[in-house]
CSV table of C-alpha atoms and ligand atoms in Angstrom, one decimal:
chain,number,residue,atom,x,y,z
U,1,MET,CA,20.1,-14.6,-29.2
U,2,LYS,CA,20.1,-11.3,-27.6
U,3,LYS,CA,17.7,-10.6,-24.7
U,4,TYR,CA,15.9,-7.4,-23.5
U,5,PHE,CA,14.2,-6.3,-20.3
U,6,ILE,CA,11.9,-3.2,-19.9
U,7,LYS,CA,11.5,-1.4,-16.6
U,8,THR,CA,8.5,0.8,-16.7
U,9,PHE,CA,7.7,3.6,-14.2
U,10,GLY,CA,4.7,5.9,-13.9
U,11,CYS,CA,1.4,6.2,-15.8
U,12,GLN,CA,-0.6,4.0,-18.1
U,13,MET,CA,0.7,5.9,-21.1
U,14,ASN,CA,4.2,4.7,-20.2
U,15,HIS,CA,3.0,1.1,-19.8
U,16,SER,CA,1.4,1.3,-23.2
U,17,ASP,CA,4.5,2.7,-24.8
U,18,SER,CA,6.5,-0.1,-23.2
U,19,GLU,CA,4.1,-2.6,-24.9
U,20,ARG,CA,5.1,-1.1,-28.2
U,21,ILE,CA,8.8,-0.9,-27.5
U,22,ALA,CA,8.6,-4.6,-26.5
U,23,ALA,CA,6.9,-5.5,-29.7
U,24,TYR,CA,9.5,-3.6,-31.7
U,25,LEU,CA,12.4,-5.3,-30.0
U,26,GLU,CA,10.8,-8.8,-30.4
U,27,ASP,CA,10.0,-8.1,-34.1
U,28,ASN,CA,13.8,-7.5,-34.4
U,29,LYS,CA,14.5,-10.9,-32.9
U,30,LEU,CA,15.3,-9.9,-29.4
U,31,LYS,CA,13.8,-12.2,-26.7
U,32,PRO,CA,12.4,-11.1,-23.3
U,33,ALA,CA,14.7,-11.7,-20.3
U,34,SER,CA,13.3,-12.7,-16.9
U,35,ASN,CA,15.3,-10.1,-15.1
U,36,PRO,CA,17.6,-7.1,-16.1
U,37,GLU,CA,20.7,-9.1,-15.0
U,38,LYS,CA,20.1,-11.7,-17.8
U,39,ALA,CA,19.4,-9.0,-20.4
U,40,ASP,CA,21.8,-7.6,-23.1
U,41,VAL,CA,19.5,-4.5,-23.4
U,42,VAL,CA,17.6,-2.8,-20.6
U,43,VAL,CA,15.2,-0.2,-21.3
U,44,PHE,CA,14.1,2.3,-18.6
U,45,ASN,CA,10.7,3.9,-19.5
U,46,THR,CA,10.9,6.7,-16.9
U,47,CYS,CA,8.5,9.0,-15.0
U,48,GLY,CA,9.4,12.5,-13.9
U,49,VAL,CA,6.3,13.3,-11.9
U,50,ARG,CA,8.0,12.8,-8.5
U,51,GLN,CA,11.6,13.0,-7.3
U,52,MET,CA,11.2,9.6,-5.7
U,53,ALA,CA,10.5,7.8,-9.0
U,54,GLU,CA,13.4,9.6,-10.6
U,55,ASP,CA,15.7,8.6,-7.8
U,56,ARG,CA,14.7,4.9,-8.2
U,57,VAL,CA,15.8,5.1,-11.9
U,58,TYR,CA,19.3,6.5,-10.9
U,59,GLY,CA,19.7,3.7,-8.3
U,60,GLN,CA,18.7,0.9,-10.6
U,61,ILE,CA,20.9,2.1,-13.6
U,62,HIS,CA,23.8,2.5,-11.2
U,63,ASN,CA,23.3,-1.1,-10.0
U,64,ILE,CA,23.1,-2.6,-13.5
U,65,ARG,CA,26.3,-0.8,-14.6
U,66,LYS,CA,28.1,-1.9,-11.5
U,67,LYS,CA,27.4,-5.5,-12.2
U,68,LYS,CA,27.5,-5.6,-16.0
U,69,GLN,CA,29.5,-3.3,-18.1
U,70,LYS,CA,28.4,-4.6,-21.4
U,71,THR,CA,24.6,-4.2,-20.9
U,72,LYS,CA,23.2,-1.6,-23.2
U,73,ILE,CA,21.1,0.8,-21.2
U,74,ILE,CA,18.3,2.7,-23.0
U,75,LEU,CA,16.4,5.5,-21.4
U,76,THR,CA,13.1,6.8,-22.6
U,77,GLY,CA,9.9,8.4,-21.0
U,78,CYS,CA,9.8,11.7,-19.1
U,79,LEU,CA,13.5,11.9,-18.2
U,80,ALA,CA,14.8,11.3,-21.7
U,81,ASN,CA,14.8,14.9,-22.8
U,82,ARG,CA,16.1,16.5,-19.6
U,83,LYS,CA,19.5,17.9,-20.0
U,84,ASP,CA,20.5,17.5,-16.4
U,85,VAL,CA,19.5,13.8,-16.5
U,86,GLN,CA,21.6,13.3,-19.7
U,87,LYS,CA,24.6,14.9,-18.0
U,88,ARG,CA,24.3,12.9,-14.9
U,89,LEU,CA,23.9,9.6,-16.7
U,90,LYS,CA,26.1,10.1,-19.7
U,91,ASP,CA,28.6,7.5,-18.7
U,92,LYS,CA,26.0,4.9,-17.8
U,93,VAL,CA,23.2,5.2,-20.4
U,94,ASP,CA,23.9,4.3,-24.1
U,95,LEU,CA,20.9,5.9,-25.6
U,96,PHE,CA,18.4,8.6,-24.5
U,97,PHE,CA,15.3,8.6,-26.8
U,98,PRO,CA,12.2,10.7,-26.2
U,99,ILE,CA,9.3,8.4,-27.2
U,100,ASN,CA,8.2,10.9,-30.0
U,101,GLU,CA,11.7,10.3,-31.5
U,102,PHE,CA,11.2,6.6,-32.0
U,103,GLU,CA,13.6,6.5,-34.9
U,104,LYS,CA,16.5,7.0,-32.4
U,105,LEU,CA,15.7,3.5,-31.1
U,106,GLU,CA,15.6,2.1,-34.6
U,107,ASN,CA,19.0,3.6,-35.5
U,108,PHE,CA,20.4,2.3,-32.3
U,109,VAL,CA,19.0,-1.2,-32.8
U,110,ILE,CA,20.5,-1.3,-36.3
U,111,GLY,CA,23.8,0.5,-35.4
U,112,ASN,CA,24.4,-1.9,-32.6
U,113,SER,CA,23.6,-4.9,-34.6
U,114,LEU,CA,21.0,-5.9,-32.0
U,115,GLU,CA,18.8,-7.0,-34.8
U,116,ILE,CA,19.3,-10.2,-36.9
U,117,GLU,CA,17.3,-9.8,-40.0
U,118,ASN,CA,15.2,-6.7,-39.5
U,119,LEU,CA,14.6,-3.6,-41.4
U,120,LYS,CA,11.2,-5.0,-42.4
U,121,LEU,CA,9.8,-3.2,-39.3
U,122,LYS,CA,11.6,0.0,-39.5
U,123,ILE,CA,8.7,2.5,-39.2
U,124,SER,CA,10.0,4.9,-41.8
U,125,ALA,CA,8.1,8.1,-42.5
U,126,GLN,CA,7.6,6.9,-46.2
U,127,LYS,CA,6.0,3.6,-45.2
U,128,ILE,CA,3.4,5.4,-43.0
U,129,SER,CA,3.5,8.9,-44.5
U,130,HIS,CA,-0.2,9.4,-43.3
U,131,ILE,CA,0.9,9.4,-39.8
U,132,GLN,CA,2.9,12.2,-38.3
U,133,GLU,CA,6.3,10.9,-37.5
U,134,SER,CA,6.1,11.6,-33.7
U,135,ILE,CA,3.4,9.0,-33.4
U,136,ALA,CA,4.5,6.6,-36.1
U,137,TYR,CA,5.5,4.2,-33.3
U,138,LEU,CA,1.8,3.9,-32.2
U,139,SER,CA,1.2,2.0,-35.3
U,140,ILE,CA,3.3,-0.8,-34.0
U,141,ASN,CA,1.2,-3.9,-33.1
U,142,PRO,CA,2.0,-3.9,-29.3
U,143,LYS,CA,2.8,-6.9,-27.0
U,144,TYR,CA,0.0,-6.5,-24.6
U,145,THR,CA,0.8,-7.5,-21.2
U,146,ASN,CA,-2.7,-8.5,-20.2
U,147,ASN,CA,-5.1,-10.7,-22.1
U,148,PHE,CA,-8.4,-9.1,-21.1
U,149,GLN,CA,-7.7,-5.4,-20.4
U,150,ALA,CA,-6.0,-3.3,-23.0
U,151,PHE,CA,-4.8,0.3,-23.2
U,152,VAL,CA,-5.2,1.8,-26.5
U,153,PRO,CA,-3.4,5.2,-27.0
U,154,ILE,CA,-5.5,7.6,-29.1
U,155,MET,CA,-3.3,10.7,-28.8
U,156,THR,CA,-0.1,11.7,-27.1
U,157,GLY,CA,1.5,14.9,-26.0
U,158,CYS,CA,0.0,18.0,-24.5
U,159,ASN,CA,-0.4,21.7,-25.4
U,160,ASN,CA,-1.6,22.9,-22.0
U,161,PHE,CA,1.7,23.5,-20.0
U,162,CYS,CA,0.2,23.2,-16.5
U,163,ALA,CA,2.8,24.9,-14.4
U,164,TYR,CA,3.8,21.7,-12.5
U,165,CYS,CA,3.8,19.2,-15.3
U,166,VAL,CA,6.7,17.8,-17.4
U,167,VAL,CA,4.6,16.2,-20.0
U,168,PRO,CA,4.6,18.9,-22.7
U,169,TYR,CA,8.4,19.0,-22.5
U,170,ALA,CA,8.8,15.1,-22.4
U,171,ARG,CA,6.3,14.2,-25.2
U,172,GLY,CA,6.0,17.3,-27.2
U,173,ARG,CA,2.8,18.9,-28.5
U,174,GLU,CA,-0.6,17.0,-28.9
U,175,VAL,CA,-0.9,14.6,-31.8
U,176,SER,CA,-3.9,12.4,-32.5
U,177,ARG,CA,-3.9,8.9,-34.0
U,178,PRO,CA,-5.9,8.3,-37.1
U,179,HIS,CA,-9.3,7.0,-35.9
U,180,GLN,CA,-9.3,4.1,-38.6
U,181,GLU,CA,-6.0,2.8,-36.9
U,182,ILE,CA,-7.6,3.0,-33.4
U,183,ILE,CA,-10.8,1.2,-34.5
U,184,LYS,CA,-8.8,-1.5,-36.3
U,185,GLU,CA,-6.7,-2.1,-33.1
U,186,ILE,CA,-9.8,-2.3,-30.9
U,187,LYS,CA,-11.6,-4.6,-33.3
U,188,ALA,CA,-8.7,-7.0,-33.3
U,189,LEU,CA,-8.6,-6.9,-29.4
U,190,ILE,CA,-12.4,-7.6,-29.2
U,191,LYS,CA,-12.1,-10.5,-31.6
U,192,LYS,CA,-9.4,-11.9,-29.2
U,193,GLY,CA,-11.9,-11.7,-26.4
U,194,TYR,CA,-10.7,-8.5,-24.6
U,195,GLN,CA,-13.3,-7.3,-22.0
U,196,GLU,CA,-12.0,-3.8,-21.3
U,197,ILE,CA,-10.6,-1.2,-23.5
U,198,THR,CA,-9.1,2.0,-22.1
U,199,LEU,CA,-8.6,4.9,-24.5
U,200,LEU,CA,-5.4,6.7,-23.5
U,201,GLY,CA,-4.0,10.1,-23.9
U,202,GLN,CA,-2.6,13.0,-21.8
U,203,ASN,CA,-5.7,14.9,-22.9
U,204,VAL,CA,-8.0,12.4,-24.5
U,205,ASN,CA,-10.8,14.8,-24.8
U,206,SER,CA,-9.0,17.2,-27.0
U,207,TYR,CA,-8.6,14.2,-29.5
U,208,HIS,CA,-9.0,15.3,-33.1
U,209,ASP,CA,-7.7,13.6,-36.2
U,210,SER,CA,-9.0,16.4,-38.5
U,211,LYS,CA,-12.1,14.4,-39.3
U,212,ILE,CA,-13.6,13.5,-36.0
U,213,ASN,CA,-13.5,14.6,-32.4
U,214,PHE,CA,-13.4,12.7,-29.1
U,215,SER,CA,-17.2,12.3,-28.8
U,216,GLN,CA,-17.4,10.9,-32.4
U,217,LEU,CA,-14.6,8.5,-31.8
U,218,LEU,CA,-16.2,7.3,-28.7
U,219,LYS,CA,-19.4,6.5,-30.5
U,220,LYS,CA,-17.5,4.6,-33.1
U,221,VAL,CA,-15.8,2.5,-30.5
U,222,ASP,CA,-19.2,2.0,-28.7
U,223,ALA,CA,-20.7,0.7,-32.0
U,224,ILE,CA,-18.0,-2.1,-32.4
U,225,PRO,CA,-20.0,-5.3,-31.9
U,226,GLY,CA,-19.2,-7.4,-28.7
U,227,ASN,CA,-19.5,-7.5,-25.0
U,228,PHE,CA,-16.9,-5.1,-23.5
U,229,ARG,CA,-16.4,-2.1,-21.5
U,230,ILE,CA,-14.9,1.3,-22.5
U,231,LEU,CA,-12.9,3.6,-20.3
U,232,PHE,CA,-10.8,6.7,-21.1
U,233,VAL,CA,-8.2,8.7,-19.3
U,234,SER,CA,-7.3,11.5,-18.8
U,235,ASN,CA,-9.5,14.5,-19.3
U,236,HIS,CA,-9.0,18.3,-19.1
U,237,PRO,CA,-12.0,20.1,-17.8
U,238,LYS,CA,-11.5,22.9,-20.2
U,239,ASP,CA,-12.2,20.5,-23.1
U,240,VAL,CA,-15.3,18.9,-21.6
U,241,ASN,CA,-18.3,20.2,-23.6
U,242,ASP,CA,-22.0,19.3,-23.7
U,243,GLU,CA,-21.5,17.0,-26.6
U,244,MET,CA,-18.9,15.1,-24.7
U,245,ILE,CA,-21.1,14.8,-21.6
U,246,GLU,CA,-24.1,13.6,-23.6
U,247,THR,CA,-21.9,11.0,-25.4
U,248,VAL,CA,-20.2,9.6,-22.3
U,249,THR,CA,-23.4,9.3,-20.4
U,250,SER,CA,-25.4,7.7,-23.1
U,251,CYS,CA,-23.0,5.3,-24.9
U,252,LYS,CA,-23.9,1.8,-23.7
U,253,LYS,CA,-20.5,0.3,-23.4
U,254,VAL,CA,-18.8,3.4,-21.9
U,255,CYS,CA,-18.6,2.8,-18.1
U,256,GLU,CA,-20.5,5.0,-15.7
U,257,TYR,CA,-17.3,6.6,-14.6
U,258,PHE,CA,-15.9,10.1,-15.2
U,259,HIS,CA,-12.4,11.1,-14.1
U,260,LEU,CA,-12.1,14.8,-14.0
U,261,PRO,CA,-8.9,16.2,-12.5
U,262,LEU,CA,-9.5,19.3,-10.3
U,263,GLN,CA,-5.9,19.9,-9.1
U,264,ALA,CA,-7.1,22.9,-6.8
U,265,GLY,CA,-10.2,24.5,-5.6
U,266,SER,CA,-8.9,28.0,-5.4
U,267,ASP,CA,-9.1,30.2,-8.5
U,268,GLU,CA,-5.9,31.9,-7.7
U,269,VAL,CA,-4.0,28.6,-7.3
U,270,LEU,CA,-5.7,27.4,-10.6
U,271,ARG,CA,-4.5,30.6,-12.4
U,272,ARG,CA,-0.9,30.0,-11.2
U,273,MET,CA,-1.2,26.4,-12.2
U,274,ASN,CA,-2.3,27.6,-15.6
U,275,ARG,CA,-5.3,25.3,-15.6
U,276,LYS,CA,-7.6,27.6,-17.6
U,277,TYR,CA,-10.8,27.1,-15.7
U,278,THR,CA,-12.3,28.4,-12.4
U,279,ALA,CA,-13.6,26.5,-9.5
U,280,LYS,CA,-17.2,27.6,-10.6
U,281,ASP,CA,-16.6,26.4,-14.2
U,282,TYR,CA,-15.5,23.0,-12.7
U,283,LEU,CA,-18.4,22.5,-10.5
U,284,LYS,CA,-20.8,23.4,-13.3
U,285,ILE,CA,-19.3,20.5,-15.3
U,286,VAL,CA,-19.6,18.1,-12.3
U,287,ASN,CA,-23.2,19.0,-11.9
U,288,LYS,CA,-23.9,18.6,-15.6
U,289,ILE,CA,-22.3,15.1,-15.7
U,290,LYS,CA,-24.4,14.0,-12.7
U,291,LYS,CA,-27.6,15.3,-14.3
U,292,ALA,CA,-26.7,13.7,-17.6
U,293,PHE,CA,-26.1,10.3,-16.0
U,294,GLU,CA,-29.4,10.5,-14.2
U,295,LYS,CA,-31.2,11.4,-17.4
U,296,ASN,CA,-29.5,9.0,-19.9
U,297,LYS,CA,-28.9,6.0,-17.6
U,298,PRO,CA,-31.8,6.3,-15.1
U,299,GLY,CA,-31.4,4.1,-12.0
U,300,LYS,CA,-27.8,3.2,-12.8
U,301,LEU,CA,-25.0,4.0,-10.4
U,302,PHE,CA,-22.2,6.3,-11.6
U,303,SER,CA,-19.0,7.7,-10.2
U,304,ILE,CA,-16.9,10.8,-10.5
U,305,THR,CA,-13.1,10.8,-9.5
U,306,SER,CA,-10.4,13.4,-9.5
U,307,ASP,CA,-6.7,14.4,-9.0
U,308,ILE,CA,-5.8,17.1,-6.5
U,309,ILE,CA,-2.3,18.6,-5.7
U,310,VAL,CA,-1.7,19.8,-2.2
U,311,GLY,CA,0.9,22.4,-1.2
U,312,PHE,CA,1.3,24.1,-4.6
U,313,PRO,CA,3.8,26.9,-4.3
U,314,GLY,CA,2.1,29.8,-2.4
U,315,GLU,CA,-1.1,27.8,-1.5
U,316,THR,CA,-2.3,29.5,1.6
U,317,LYS,CA,-4.5,27.7,4.3
U,318,LYS,CA,-7.4,29.6,3.0
U,319,GLN,CA,-6.7,28.6,-0.6
U,320,PHE,CA,-6.3,25.0,0.5
U,321,GLU,CA,-9.6,25.1,2.3
U,322,GLU,CA,-11.2,25.9,-1.1
U,323,SER,CA,-10.0,22.5,-2.4
U,324,ALA,CA,-11.6,20.9,0.7
U,325,GLU,CA,-14.8,22.8,0.0
U,326,MET,CA,-14.9,21.7,-3.6
U,327,MET,CA,-14.4,18.0,-2.5
U,328,ARG,CA,-17.4,18.4,-0.2
U,329,LYS,CA,-19.5,19.7,-3.1
U,330,ALA,CA,-18.3,17.3,-5.8
U,331,GLU,CA,-18.7,14.2,-3.5
U,332,TYR,CA,-16.0,12.2,-5.3
U,333,ASP,CA,-15.8,8.5,-5.4
U,334,MET,CA,-12.0,8.7,-5.4
U,335,VAL,CA,-9.3,11.3,-5.5
U,336,TYR,CA,-5.6,10.6,-6.4
U,337,PHE,CA,-3.7,13.1,-4.2
U,338,GLY,CA,-0.3,14.4,-5.1
U,339,GLN,CA,1.9,16.5,-2.7
U,340,PHE,CA,3.5,19.1,-4.9
U,341,SER,CA,7.0,18.2,-6.0
U,342,PRO,CA,9.0,20.8,-8.1
U,343,ARG,CA,10.1,19.3,-11.4
U,344,PRO,CA,13.0,20.8,-13.3
U,345,GLY,CA,12.1,22.6,-16.5
U,346,THR,CA,8.5,23.4,-15.5
U,347,ALA,CA,7.1,26.9,-14.6
U,348,ALA,CA,6.6,25.8,-11.0
U,349,TRP,CA,10.3,24.9,-10.8
U,350,LYS,CA,11.0,28.6,-10.5
U,351,MET,CA,8.3,29.2,-7.9
U,352,LYS,CA,9.0,29.2,-4.2
U,353,ASP,CA,8.1,25.7,-2.8
U,354,ASN,CA,7.0,27.3,0.4
U,355,VAL,CA,4.6,24.8,1.9
U,356,SER,CA,6.6,22.5,4.2
U,357,LYS,CA,6.6,18.7,3.7
U,358,THR,CA,4.8,18.2,7.1
U,359,GLU,CA,2.1,20.7,6.1
U,360,LYS,CA,1.7,19.1,2.7
U,361,ALA,CA,1.2,15.7,4.4
U,362,ARG,CA,-1.2,17.3,6.8
U,363,ARG,CA,-3.2,18.8,4.0
U,364,GLU,CA,-3.4,15.4,2.2
U,365,LYS,CA,-4.6,13.7,5.3
U,366,TYR,CA,-7.2,16.3,5.9
U,367,LEU,CA,-8.6,15.8,2.3
U,368,ASN,CA,-8.4,12.1,2.6
U,369,GLU,CA,-10.8,12.3,5.5
U,370,ILE,CA,-13.3,14.2,3.4
U,371,LEU,CA,-12.9,11.5,0.7
U,372,LYS,CA,-13.5,8.8,3.2
U,373,LYS,CA,-16.8,10.3,4.1
U,374,THR,CA,-18.0,10.7,0.4
U,375,THR,CA,-16.8,7.4,-0.7
U,376,SER,CA,-18.4,5.7,2.3
U,377,GLU,CA,-21.6,7.4,1.6
U,378,ASN,CA,-21.5,6.8,-2.2
U,379,ASN,CA,-20.6,3.2,-1.7
U,380,LYS,CA,-23.7,2.6,0.4
U,381,SER,CA,-25.7,3.0,-2.8
U,382,HIS,CA,-24.0,-0.1,-4.2
U,383,ALA,CA,-25.0,-2.3,-1.3
U,384,GLY,CA,-27.8,-4.8,-2.1
U,385,LYS,CA,-27.4,-4.4,-5.9
U,386,THR,CA,-26.3,-6.9,-8.4
U,387,LEU,CA,-23.5,-5.4,-10.5
U,388,GLU,CA,-21.3,-6.4,-13.3
U,389,VAL,CA,-17.7,-7.0,-12.1
U,390,LEU,CA,-14.7,-7.6,-14.3
U,391,ILE,CA,-12.6,-10.2,-12.3
U,392,GLU,CA,-9.0,-8.9,-12.4
U,393,LYS,CA,-7.2,-11.4,-10.2
U,394,GLU,CA,-7.4,-14.2,-7.7
U,395,ALA,CA,-5.4,-14.3,-4.5
U,396,ASP,CA,-5.8,-16.1,-1.1
U,397,GLU,CA,-9.1,-17.6,-2.0
U,398,PHE,CA,-10.7,-14.4,-3.1
U,399,TYR,CA,-11.4,-12.8,-6.5
U,400,TYR,CA,-10.7,-9.0,-6.9
U,401,GLY,CA,-12.5,-7.1,-9.6
U,402,LYS,CA,-14.0,-3.7,-10.5
U,403,THR,CA,-17.7,-2.6,-11.1
U,404,ARG,CA,-18.4,-0.3,-14.1
U,405,THR,CA,-18.1,2.5,-11.6
U,406,MET,CA,-14.5,1.4,-10.9
U,407,LYS,CA,-15.2,0.3,-7.4
U,408,ASN,CA,-12.9,-2.5,-6.0
U,409,VAL,CA,-14.9,-5.6,-5.1
U,410,LYS,CA,-13.7,-8.6,-3.0
U,411,ILE,CA,-15.5,-11.9,-3.7
U,412,PRO,CA,-14.9,-15.3,-2.2
U,413,ALA,CA,-13.5,-17.4,-5.0
U,414,THR,CA,-15.5,-20.4,-6.2
U,415,GLY,CA,-14.1,-22.5,-9.0
U,416,LYS,CA,-11.2,-21.6,-11.3
U,417,GLY,CA,-10.7,-19.7,-14.5
U,418,LEU,CA,-12.9,-16.7,-13.8
U,419,VAL,CA,-10.2,-14.1,-14.0
U,420,GLY,CA,-10.8,-12.0,-17.1
U,421,LYS,CA,-14.5,-12.5,-17.1
U,422,ILE,CA,-17.3,-10.0,-16.4
U,423,LEU,CA,-19.7,-11.6,-14.0
U,424,ASN,CA,-22.8,-10.6,-11.9
U,425,VAL,CA,-22.0,-10.0,-8.3
U,426,LYS,CA,-24.5,-9.4,-5.5
U,427,ILE,CA,-22.9,-6.7,-3.3
U,428,ALA,CA,-23.3,-7.6,0.3
U,429,LYS,CA,-21.2,-5.0,2.1
U,430,ALA,CA,-20.1,-1.4,1.3
U,431,ASN,CA,-16.9,-0.2,3.0
U,432,ALA,CA,-15.1,3.1,2.5
U,433,TRP,CA,-12.6,1.9,0.1
U,434,ASN,CA,-14.2,-1.3,-1.4
U,435,LEU,CA,-17.2,-3.4,-1.8
U,436,GLU,CA,-17.7,-7.1,-0.8
U,437,GLY,CA,-20.1,-9.4,-2.6
U,438,LYS,CA,-20.7,-12.9,-3.9
U,439,LEU,CA,-21.0,-14.4,-7.4
U,440,ASN,CA,-24.6,-14.4,-8.4
L,501,SF4,S1,-3.0,18.9,-19.2
L,501,SF4,FE1,-1.6,19.6,-17.8
L,501,SF4,S2,-1.3,18.0,-16.2
L,501,SF4,FE2,-2.2,17.1,-18.0
L,501,SF4,S3,-0.5,16.4,-19.3
L,501,SF4,FE3,-1.0,18.4,-20.0
L,501,SF4,S4,0.3,19.8,-18.9
L,501,SF4,FE4,0.4,17.8,-17.8
């Protein structure tokens, strides 16, 4: 029996795609291998956001080829469509398939006799004609890698063409999944006891399946009976409207957590990034979200997080200071920083990457200090409270979990079998980057 191994790099969307690729291969009678060396087929689901992640893929493919000539190597994800990558790896990779061209994988599986008795699972356009072909693969019943937290893709692709981003080239334009199919998948997960559902998409809040928008979808998910949490990533500020803010802050199962990527605090940098909002627009949204949480969930803690790129081409010290200023005003609970890295094929690839590595690192460190102050301050409000925590893992006699505000909590472990459960935890201590507490 043939065996497969999948190496996944990058974002949650890639992890979710890998769960569907695994299910497809297993439905075609391939078995999972414990490591790439034992596999007949190795799938690389790649990320093109940073050069470092890209280099790791080249290194690992080279190692497999050196050791085993016969292994079939398949490459998907962000790098699959890039001509320079295809040229570089043409003698090492057997198939390049962008995820929105899933039929290339099907044809490869059939053409290489990797399957035993398949075809029943060929996701042909006729069989699911109601779904656009580029997202037909999302209808595959995935092989979830976690038994209490699940990622459910609701859309894929992006129309925004932010100057630094590869997604619109790697995944194509936005396509939304039919809401009936999403609800069916979530209902089945809740029936199996899943505690946390994350709705996924490059731009979840521009979801539209021609009948309902993101807010309406969120209400439908919230109405599914059961005790579970709802999260969603990622948003674009330009698609956040009053209806969405009202829905997110009032739906009971939706966590009190809003991730809103800023990317830069300077209007000039935002314009060159092609982000389509100003710093003032952004801050207005943040303030509306805060007010709406206070109105709709009075007394409940909430958190706001973001993504910021430092050292975008041409970012002056003054423009950078505007990002710092925005961080002080927004008082974030977490920010995921990225030092600008030029990606081939994007608009920013042609811009002059004129902020040195040292200066990028300095800017990130500077912003991180601001973050430390706001998280320390915000975390204090959690101390002394009893909060719902989803226990995610147990290690070295501690449980590690997350509150509904997505704060990490460390708890002394008492007893076994609590991983995957939502439990009440009394928060005893608030640190800058995590909370400490005891089971109530
Ligand atoms: S919104 Fe911008 S950053 Fe996000 S996926 Fe689309 S192009 Fe990339």
